[in-house]
XYZ file of N, CA, C and O in Angstrom:
612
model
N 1.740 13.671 -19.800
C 1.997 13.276 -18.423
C 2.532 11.846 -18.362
O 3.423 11.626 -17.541
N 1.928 10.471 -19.426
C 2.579 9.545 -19.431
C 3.924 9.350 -19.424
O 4.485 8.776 -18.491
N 4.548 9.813 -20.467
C 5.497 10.077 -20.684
C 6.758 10.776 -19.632
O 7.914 10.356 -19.604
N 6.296 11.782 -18.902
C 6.953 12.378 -18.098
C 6.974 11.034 -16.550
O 7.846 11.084 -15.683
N 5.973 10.101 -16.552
C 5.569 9.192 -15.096
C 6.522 8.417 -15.836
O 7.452 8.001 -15.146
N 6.550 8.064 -17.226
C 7.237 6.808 -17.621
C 9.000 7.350 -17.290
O 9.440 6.802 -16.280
N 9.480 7.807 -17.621
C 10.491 8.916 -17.329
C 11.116 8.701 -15.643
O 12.186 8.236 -15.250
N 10.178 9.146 -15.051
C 10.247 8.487 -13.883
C 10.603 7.181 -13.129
O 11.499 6.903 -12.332
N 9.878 6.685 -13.509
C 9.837 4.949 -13.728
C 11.042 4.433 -13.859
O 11.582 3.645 -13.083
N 11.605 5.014 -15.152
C 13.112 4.217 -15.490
C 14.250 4.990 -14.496
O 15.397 4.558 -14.380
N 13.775 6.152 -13.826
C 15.039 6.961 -13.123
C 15.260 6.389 -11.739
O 16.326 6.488 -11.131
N 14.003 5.688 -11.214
C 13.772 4.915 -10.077
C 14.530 3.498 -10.458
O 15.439 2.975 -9.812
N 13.962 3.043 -11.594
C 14.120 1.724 -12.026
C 15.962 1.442 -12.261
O 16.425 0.303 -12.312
N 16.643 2.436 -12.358
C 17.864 2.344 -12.601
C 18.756 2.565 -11.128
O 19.930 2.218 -11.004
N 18.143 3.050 -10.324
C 18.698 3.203 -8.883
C 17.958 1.968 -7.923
O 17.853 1.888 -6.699
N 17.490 1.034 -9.032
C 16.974 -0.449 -8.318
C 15.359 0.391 -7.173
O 15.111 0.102 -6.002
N 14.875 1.016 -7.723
C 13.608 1.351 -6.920
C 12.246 0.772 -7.805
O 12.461 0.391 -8.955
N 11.048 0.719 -7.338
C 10.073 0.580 -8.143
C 9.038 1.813 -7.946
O 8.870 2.621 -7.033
N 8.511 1.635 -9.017
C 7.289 2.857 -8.998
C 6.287 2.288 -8.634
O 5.480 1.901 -9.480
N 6.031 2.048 -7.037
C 4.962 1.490 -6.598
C 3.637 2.277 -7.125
O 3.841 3.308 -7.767
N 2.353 1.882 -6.909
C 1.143 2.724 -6.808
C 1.032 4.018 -5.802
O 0.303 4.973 -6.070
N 1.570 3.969 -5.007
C 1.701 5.259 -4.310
C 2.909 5.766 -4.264
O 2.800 6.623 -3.386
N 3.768 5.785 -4.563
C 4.810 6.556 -5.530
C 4.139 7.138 -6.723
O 4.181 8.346 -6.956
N 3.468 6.208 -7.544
C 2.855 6.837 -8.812
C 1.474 8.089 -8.616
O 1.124 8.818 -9.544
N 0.899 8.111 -7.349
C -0.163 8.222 -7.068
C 0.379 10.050 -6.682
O -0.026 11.167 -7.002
N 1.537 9.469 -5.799
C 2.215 11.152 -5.125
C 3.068 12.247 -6.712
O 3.046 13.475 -6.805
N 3.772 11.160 -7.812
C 4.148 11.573 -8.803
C 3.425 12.681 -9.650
O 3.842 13.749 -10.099
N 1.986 11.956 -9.726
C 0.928 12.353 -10.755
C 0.477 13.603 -9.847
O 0.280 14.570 -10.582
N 0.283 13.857 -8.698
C -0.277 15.132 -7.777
C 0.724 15.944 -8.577
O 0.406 16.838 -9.361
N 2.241 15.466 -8.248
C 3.294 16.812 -8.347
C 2.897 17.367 -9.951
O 2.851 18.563 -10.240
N 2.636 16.293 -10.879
C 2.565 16.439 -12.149
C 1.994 17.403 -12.618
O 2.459 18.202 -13.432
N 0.097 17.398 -11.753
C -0.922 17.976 -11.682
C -0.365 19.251 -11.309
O -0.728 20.193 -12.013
N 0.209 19.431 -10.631
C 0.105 20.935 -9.398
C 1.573 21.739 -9.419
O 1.975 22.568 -8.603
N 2.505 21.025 -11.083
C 3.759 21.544 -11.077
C 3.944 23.122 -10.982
O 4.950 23.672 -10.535
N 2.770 23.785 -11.495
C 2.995 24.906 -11.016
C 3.229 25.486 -9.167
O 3.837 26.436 -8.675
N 2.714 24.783 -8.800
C 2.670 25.410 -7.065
C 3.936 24.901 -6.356
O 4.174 23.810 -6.873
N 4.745 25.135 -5.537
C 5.435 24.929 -4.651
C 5.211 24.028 -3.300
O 5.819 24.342 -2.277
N 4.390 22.983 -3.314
C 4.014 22.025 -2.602
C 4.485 21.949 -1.262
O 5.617 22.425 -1.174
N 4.047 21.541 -0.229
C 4.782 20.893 0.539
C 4.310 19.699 1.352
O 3.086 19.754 1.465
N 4.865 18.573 1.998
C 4.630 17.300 2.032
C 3.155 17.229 2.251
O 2.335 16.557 1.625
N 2.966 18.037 3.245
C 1.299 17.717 3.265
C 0.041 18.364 2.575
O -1.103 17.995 2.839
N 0.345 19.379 1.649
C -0.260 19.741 0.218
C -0.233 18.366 0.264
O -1.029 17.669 0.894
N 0.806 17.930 -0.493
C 0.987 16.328 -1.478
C 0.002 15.538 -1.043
O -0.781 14.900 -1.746
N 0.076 15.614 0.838
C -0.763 14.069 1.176
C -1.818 14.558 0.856
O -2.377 14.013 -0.096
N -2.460 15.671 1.453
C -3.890 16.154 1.260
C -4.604 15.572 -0.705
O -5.625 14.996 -1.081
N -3.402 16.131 -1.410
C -3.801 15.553 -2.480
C -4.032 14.218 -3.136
O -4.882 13.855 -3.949
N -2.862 13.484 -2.451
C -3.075 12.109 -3.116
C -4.087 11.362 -1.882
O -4.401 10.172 -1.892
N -4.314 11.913 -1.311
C -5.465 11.456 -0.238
C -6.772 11.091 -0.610
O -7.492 10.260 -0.056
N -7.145 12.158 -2.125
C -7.693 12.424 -2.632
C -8.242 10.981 -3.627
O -9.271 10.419 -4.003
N -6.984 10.904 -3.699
C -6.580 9.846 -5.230
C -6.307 8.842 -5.098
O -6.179 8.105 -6.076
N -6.041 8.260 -3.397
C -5.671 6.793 -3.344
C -5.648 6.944 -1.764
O -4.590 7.119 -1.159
N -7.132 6.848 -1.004
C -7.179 7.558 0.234
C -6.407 6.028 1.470
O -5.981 6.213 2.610
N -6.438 5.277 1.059
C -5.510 3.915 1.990
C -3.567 4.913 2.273
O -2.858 4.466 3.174
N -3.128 5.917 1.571
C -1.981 6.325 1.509
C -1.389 7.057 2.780
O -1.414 8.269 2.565
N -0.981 6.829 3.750
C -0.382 7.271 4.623
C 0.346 8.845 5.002
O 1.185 7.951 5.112
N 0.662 9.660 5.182
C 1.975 10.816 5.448
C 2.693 10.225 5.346
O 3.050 10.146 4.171
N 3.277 9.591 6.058
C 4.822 8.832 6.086
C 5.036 8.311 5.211
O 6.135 8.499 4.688
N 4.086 7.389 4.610
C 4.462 6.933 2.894
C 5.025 8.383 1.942
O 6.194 8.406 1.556
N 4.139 9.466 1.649
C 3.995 10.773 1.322
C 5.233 11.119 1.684
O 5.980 11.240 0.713
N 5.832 11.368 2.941
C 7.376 12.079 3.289
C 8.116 10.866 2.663
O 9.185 11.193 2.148
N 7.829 9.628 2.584
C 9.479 8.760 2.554
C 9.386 8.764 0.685
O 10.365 8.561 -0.033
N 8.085 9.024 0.219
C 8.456 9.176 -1.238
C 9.475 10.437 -1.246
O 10.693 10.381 -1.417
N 8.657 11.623 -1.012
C 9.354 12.278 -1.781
C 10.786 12.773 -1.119
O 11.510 13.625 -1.634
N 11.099 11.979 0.301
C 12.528 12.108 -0.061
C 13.280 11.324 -0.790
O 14.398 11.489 -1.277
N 12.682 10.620 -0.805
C 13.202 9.621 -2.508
C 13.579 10.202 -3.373
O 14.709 10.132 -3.855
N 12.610 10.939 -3.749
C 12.195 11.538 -5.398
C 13.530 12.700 -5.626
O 14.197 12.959 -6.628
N 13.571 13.290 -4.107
C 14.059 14.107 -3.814
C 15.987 13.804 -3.802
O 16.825 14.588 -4.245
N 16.218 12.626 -3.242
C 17.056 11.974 -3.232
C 18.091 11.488 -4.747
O 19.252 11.658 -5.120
N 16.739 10.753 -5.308
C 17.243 10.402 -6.820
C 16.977 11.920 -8.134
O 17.047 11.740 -9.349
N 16.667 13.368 -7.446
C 16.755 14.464 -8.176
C 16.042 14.745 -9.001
O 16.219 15.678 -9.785
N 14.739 13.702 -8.978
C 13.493 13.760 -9.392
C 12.666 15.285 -9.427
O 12.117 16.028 -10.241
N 13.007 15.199 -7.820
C 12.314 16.475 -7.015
C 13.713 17.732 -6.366
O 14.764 17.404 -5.817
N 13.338 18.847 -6.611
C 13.942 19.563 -5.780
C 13.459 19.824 -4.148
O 12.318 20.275 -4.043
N 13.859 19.697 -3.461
C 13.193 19.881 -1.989
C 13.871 21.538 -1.728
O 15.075 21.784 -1.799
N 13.135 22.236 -1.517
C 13.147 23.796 -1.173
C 12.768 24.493 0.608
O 11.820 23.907 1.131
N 13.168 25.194 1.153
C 12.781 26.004 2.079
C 13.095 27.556 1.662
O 14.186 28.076 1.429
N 11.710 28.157 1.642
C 11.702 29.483 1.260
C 11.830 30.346 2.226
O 11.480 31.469 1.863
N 12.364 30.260 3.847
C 12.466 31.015 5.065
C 10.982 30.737 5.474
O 10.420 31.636 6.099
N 10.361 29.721 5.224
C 9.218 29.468 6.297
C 9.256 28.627 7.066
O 8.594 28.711 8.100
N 10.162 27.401 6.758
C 10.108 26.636 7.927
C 9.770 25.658 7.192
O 9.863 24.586 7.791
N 9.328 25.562 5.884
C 8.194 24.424 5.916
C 9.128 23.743 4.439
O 9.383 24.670 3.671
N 9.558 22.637 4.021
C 10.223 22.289 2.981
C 9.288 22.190 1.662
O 8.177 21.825 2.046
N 9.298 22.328 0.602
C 8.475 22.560 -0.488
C 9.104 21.649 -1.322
O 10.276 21.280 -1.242
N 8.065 21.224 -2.317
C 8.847 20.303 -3.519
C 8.810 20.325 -4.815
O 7.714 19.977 -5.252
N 9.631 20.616 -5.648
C 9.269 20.913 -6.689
C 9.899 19.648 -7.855
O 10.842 18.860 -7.790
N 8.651 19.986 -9.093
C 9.991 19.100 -10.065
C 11.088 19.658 -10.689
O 11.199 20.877 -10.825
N 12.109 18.667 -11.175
C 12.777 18.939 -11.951
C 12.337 19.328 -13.318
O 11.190 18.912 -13.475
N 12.809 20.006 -14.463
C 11.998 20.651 -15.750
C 12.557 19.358 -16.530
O 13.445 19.039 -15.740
N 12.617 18.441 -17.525
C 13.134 18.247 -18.371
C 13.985 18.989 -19.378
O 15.038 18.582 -19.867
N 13.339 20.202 -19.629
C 13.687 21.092 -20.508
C 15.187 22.168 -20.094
O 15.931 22.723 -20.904
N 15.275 22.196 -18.423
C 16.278 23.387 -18.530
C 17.323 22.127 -17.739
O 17.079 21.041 -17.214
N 18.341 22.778 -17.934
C 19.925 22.106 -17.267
C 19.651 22.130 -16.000
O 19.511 21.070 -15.389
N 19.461 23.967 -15.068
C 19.604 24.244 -14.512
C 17.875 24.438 -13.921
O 16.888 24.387 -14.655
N 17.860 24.669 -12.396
C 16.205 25.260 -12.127
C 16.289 26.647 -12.079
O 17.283 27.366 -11.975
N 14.977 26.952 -12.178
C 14.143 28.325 -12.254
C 14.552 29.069 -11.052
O 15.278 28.419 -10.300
N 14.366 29.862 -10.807
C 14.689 30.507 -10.237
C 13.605 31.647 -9.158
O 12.688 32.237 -9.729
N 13.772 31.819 -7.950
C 12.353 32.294 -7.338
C 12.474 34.012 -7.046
O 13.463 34.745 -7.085
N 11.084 34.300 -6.750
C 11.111 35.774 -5.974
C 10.177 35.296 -4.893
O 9.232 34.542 -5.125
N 10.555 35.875 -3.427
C 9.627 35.203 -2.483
C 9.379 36.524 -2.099
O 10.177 37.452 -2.234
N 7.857 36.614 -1.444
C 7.778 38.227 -1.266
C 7.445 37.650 0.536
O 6.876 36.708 1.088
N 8.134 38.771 0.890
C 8.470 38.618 2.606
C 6.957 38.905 3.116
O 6.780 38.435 4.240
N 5.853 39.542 2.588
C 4.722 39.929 3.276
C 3.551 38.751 3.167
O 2.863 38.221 4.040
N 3.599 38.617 2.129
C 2.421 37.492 1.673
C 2.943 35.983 1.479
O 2.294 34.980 1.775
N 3.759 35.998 1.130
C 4.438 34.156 1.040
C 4.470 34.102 -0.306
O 5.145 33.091 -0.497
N 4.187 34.520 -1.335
C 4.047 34.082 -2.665
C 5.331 34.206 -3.288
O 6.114 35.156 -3.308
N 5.405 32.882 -3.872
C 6.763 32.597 -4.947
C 6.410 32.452 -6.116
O 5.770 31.591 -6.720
N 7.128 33.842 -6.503
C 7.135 33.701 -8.470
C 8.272 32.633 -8.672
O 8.971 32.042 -7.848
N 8.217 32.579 -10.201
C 9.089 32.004 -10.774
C 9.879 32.765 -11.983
O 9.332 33.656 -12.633
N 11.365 32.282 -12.251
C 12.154 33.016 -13.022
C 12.454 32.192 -13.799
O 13.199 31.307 -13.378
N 12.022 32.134 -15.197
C 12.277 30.661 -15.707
C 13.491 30.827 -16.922
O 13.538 30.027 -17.857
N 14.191 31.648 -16.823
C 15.432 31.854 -17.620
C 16.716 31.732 -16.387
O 16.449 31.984 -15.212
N 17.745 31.428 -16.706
C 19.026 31.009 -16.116
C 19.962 32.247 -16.240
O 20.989 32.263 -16.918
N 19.616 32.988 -15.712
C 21.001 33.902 -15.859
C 21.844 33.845 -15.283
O 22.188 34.938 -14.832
N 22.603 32.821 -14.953
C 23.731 32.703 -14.550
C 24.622 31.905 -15.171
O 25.593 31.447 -14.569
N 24.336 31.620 -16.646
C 25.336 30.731 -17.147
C 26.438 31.366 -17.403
O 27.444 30.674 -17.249
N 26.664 32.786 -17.848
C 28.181 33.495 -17.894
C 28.420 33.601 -16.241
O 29.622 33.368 -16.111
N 28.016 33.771 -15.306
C 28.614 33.524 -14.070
C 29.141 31.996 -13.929
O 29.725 32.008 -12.845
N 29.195 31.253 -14.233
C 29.194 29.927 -14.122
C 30.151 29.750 -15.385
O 31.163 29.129 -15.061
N 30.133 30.015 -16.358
C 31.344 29.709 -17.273
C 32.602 30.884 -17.000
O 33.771 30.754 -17.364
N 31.962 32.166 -16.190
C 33.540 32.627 -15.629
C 34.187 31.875 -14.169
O 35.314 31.515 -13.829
N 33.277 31.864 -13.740
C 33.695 30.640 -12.080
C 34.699 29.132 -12.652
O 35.611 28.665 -11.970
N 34.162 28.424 -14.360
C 35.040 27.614 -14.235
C 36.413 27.729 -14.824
O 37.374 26.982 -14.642
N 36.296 29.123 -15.782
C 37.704 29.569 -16.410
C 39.077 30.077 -15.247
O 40.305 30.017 -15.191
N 37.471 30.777 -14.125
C 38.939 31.650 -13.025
C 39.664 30.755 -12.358
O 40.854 30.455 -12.452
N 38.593 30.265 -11.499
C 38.503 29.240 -10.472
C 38.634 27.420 -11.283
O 39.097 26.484 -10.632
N 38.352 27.326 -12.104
C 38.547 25.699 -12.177
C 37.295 25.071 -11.464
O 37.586 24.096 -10.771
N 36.395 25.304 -11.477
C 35.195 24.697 -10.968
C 34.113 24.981 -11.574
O 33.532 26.036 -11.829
N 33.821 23.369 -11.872
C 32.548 23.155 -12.739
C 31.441 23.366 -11.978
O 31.315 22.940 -10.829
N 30.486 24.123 -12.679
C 29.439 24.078 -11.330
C 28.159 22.926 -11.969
O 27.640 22.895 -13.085
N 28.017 22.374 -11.207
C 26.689 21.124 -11.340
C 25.196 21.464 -11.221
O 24.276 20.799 -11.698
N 25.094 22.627 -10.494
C 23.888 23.251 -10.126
C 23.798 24.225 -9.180
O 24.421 24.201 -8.119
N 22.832 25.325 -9.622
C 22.646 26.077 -8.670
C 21.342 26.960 -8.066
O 20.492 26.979 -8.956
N 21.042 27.432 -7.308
C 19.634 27.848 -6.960
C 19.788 29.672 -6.870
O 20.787 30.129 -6.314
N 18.922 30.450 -7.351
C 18.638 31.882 -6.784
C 17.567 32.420 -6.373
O 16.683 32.617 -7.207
N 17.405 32.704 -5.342
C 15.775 33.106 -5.025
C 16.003 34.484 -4.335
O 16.867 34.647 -3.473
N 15.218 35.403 -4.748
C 14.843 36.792 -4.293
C 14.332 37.154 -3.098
O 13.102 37.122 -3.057
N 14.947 37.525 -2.003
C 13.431 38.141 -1.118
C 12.878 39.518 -1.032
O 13.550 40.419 -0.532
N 11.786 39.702 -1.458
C 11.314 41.231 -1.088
C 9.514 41.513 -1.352
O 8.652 40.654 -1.164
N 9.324 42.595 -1.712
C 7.832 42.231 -1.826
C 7.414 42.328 -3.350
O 7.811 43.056 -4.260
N 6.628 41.497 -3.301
C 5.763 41.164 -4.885
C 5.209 42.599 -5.122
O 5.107 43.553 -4.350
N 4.909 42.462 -6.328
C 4.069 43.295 -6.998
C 2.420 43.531 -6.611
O 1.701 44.527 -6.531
N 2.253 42.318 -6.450
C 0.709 42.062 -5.548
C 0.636 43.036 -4.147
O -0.415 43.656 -3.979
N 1.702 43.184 -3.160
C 1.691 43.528 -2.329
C 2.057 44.936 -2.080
O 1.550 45.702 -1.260
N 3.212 45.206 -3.085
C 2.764 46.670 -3.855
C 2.038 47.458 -4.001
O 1.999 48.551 -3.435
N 1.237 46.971 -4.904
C -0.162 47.235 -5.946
C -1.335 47.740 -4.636
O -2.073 48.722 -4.557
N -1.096 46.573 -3.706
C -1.897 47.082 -2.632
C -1.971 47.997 -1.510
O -2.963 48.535 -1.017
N -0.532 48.093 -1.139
C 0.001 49.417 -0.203
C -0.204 50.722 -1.336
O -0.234 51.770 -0.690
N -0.324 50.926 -2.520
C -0.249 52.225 -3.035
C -1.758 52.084 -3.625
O -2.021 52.943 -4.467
N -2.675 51.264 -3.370
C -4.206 52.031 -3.758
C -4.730 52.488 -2.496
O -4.232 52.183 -1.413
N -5.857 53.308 -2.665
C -6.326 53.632 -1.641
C -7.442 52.699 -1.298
O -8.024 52.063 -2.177
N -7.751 52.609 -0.019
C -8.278 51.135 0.925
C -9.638 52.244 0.687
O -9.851 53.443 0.863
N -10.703 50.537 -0.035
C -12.171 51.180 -0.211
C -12.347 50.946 1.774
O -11.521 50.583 2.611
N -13.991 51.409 1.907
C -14.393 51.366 2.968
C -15.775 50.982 2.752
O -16.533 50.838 3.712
């Protein structure tokens, strides 16, 4: 996790920002909770936790920061509500979602299949693509699983 905050640090530090204590405080939540799909006030609730003097508005103006300098992806899954995720170190591109329309739950797709779409888009067309997002809507497996058992009583 050091490593990944230090990381941070210099990506701020090069766009002339600092990694205040509550920047670092909202960082380390996302760090903690990279699996979940956050949204601003998850975050505050959490770093509320962890450095309770910390404001919302501090909480929103970080992570449109974070969000800003590409730290963070900022997401809306058709709820209304913006979500935040990190960036991977590891892939070029982000993961990719399934949102199931009944329950709210977002899987994750953590392979890129779209890099031959994307290397035929820049052979046809002449356009590099920089990034891109795919997310699914329909129903999970969870929600499935549950319309086809039969309901104890």
């Amino acid at each position: 996790m050091e490593a990944r905050i230090e990381k941070i640090k210099q990506q701020l530090q090069s766009k002339g920002y600092k990694l205040t204590p509550q920047r670092e405080a909202t960082v380390r939540v996302l760090l903690e909770n990279e699996e979940d799909h956050l949204s601003a006030e998850d975050v505050f609730m959490l770093v509320k936790d962890k450095a309770p003097e910390i404001g919302l508005a501090t909480v929103y103006r970080t992570l449109e920061l974070l969000s800003e300098l590409h730290v963070v992806e900022k997401m809306n899954f058709g709820d209304g509500v913006a979500r935040y995720d990190l960036r991977s170190d590891s892939t070029h591109h982000h993961h990719h979602h399934l949102i199931c329309v009944q329950c709210g739950a977002v899987d994750e797709i953590m392979e890129d299949w779209l890099t031959p779409l994307e290397e035929r888009l820049e052979q046809e067309f002449n356009f590099k693509v920089l990034d891109h997002r795919l997310d699914f809507q329909g129903i999970c497996h969870r929600c499935k699983d549950k319309a086809q058992s039969p309901e104890t009583e």
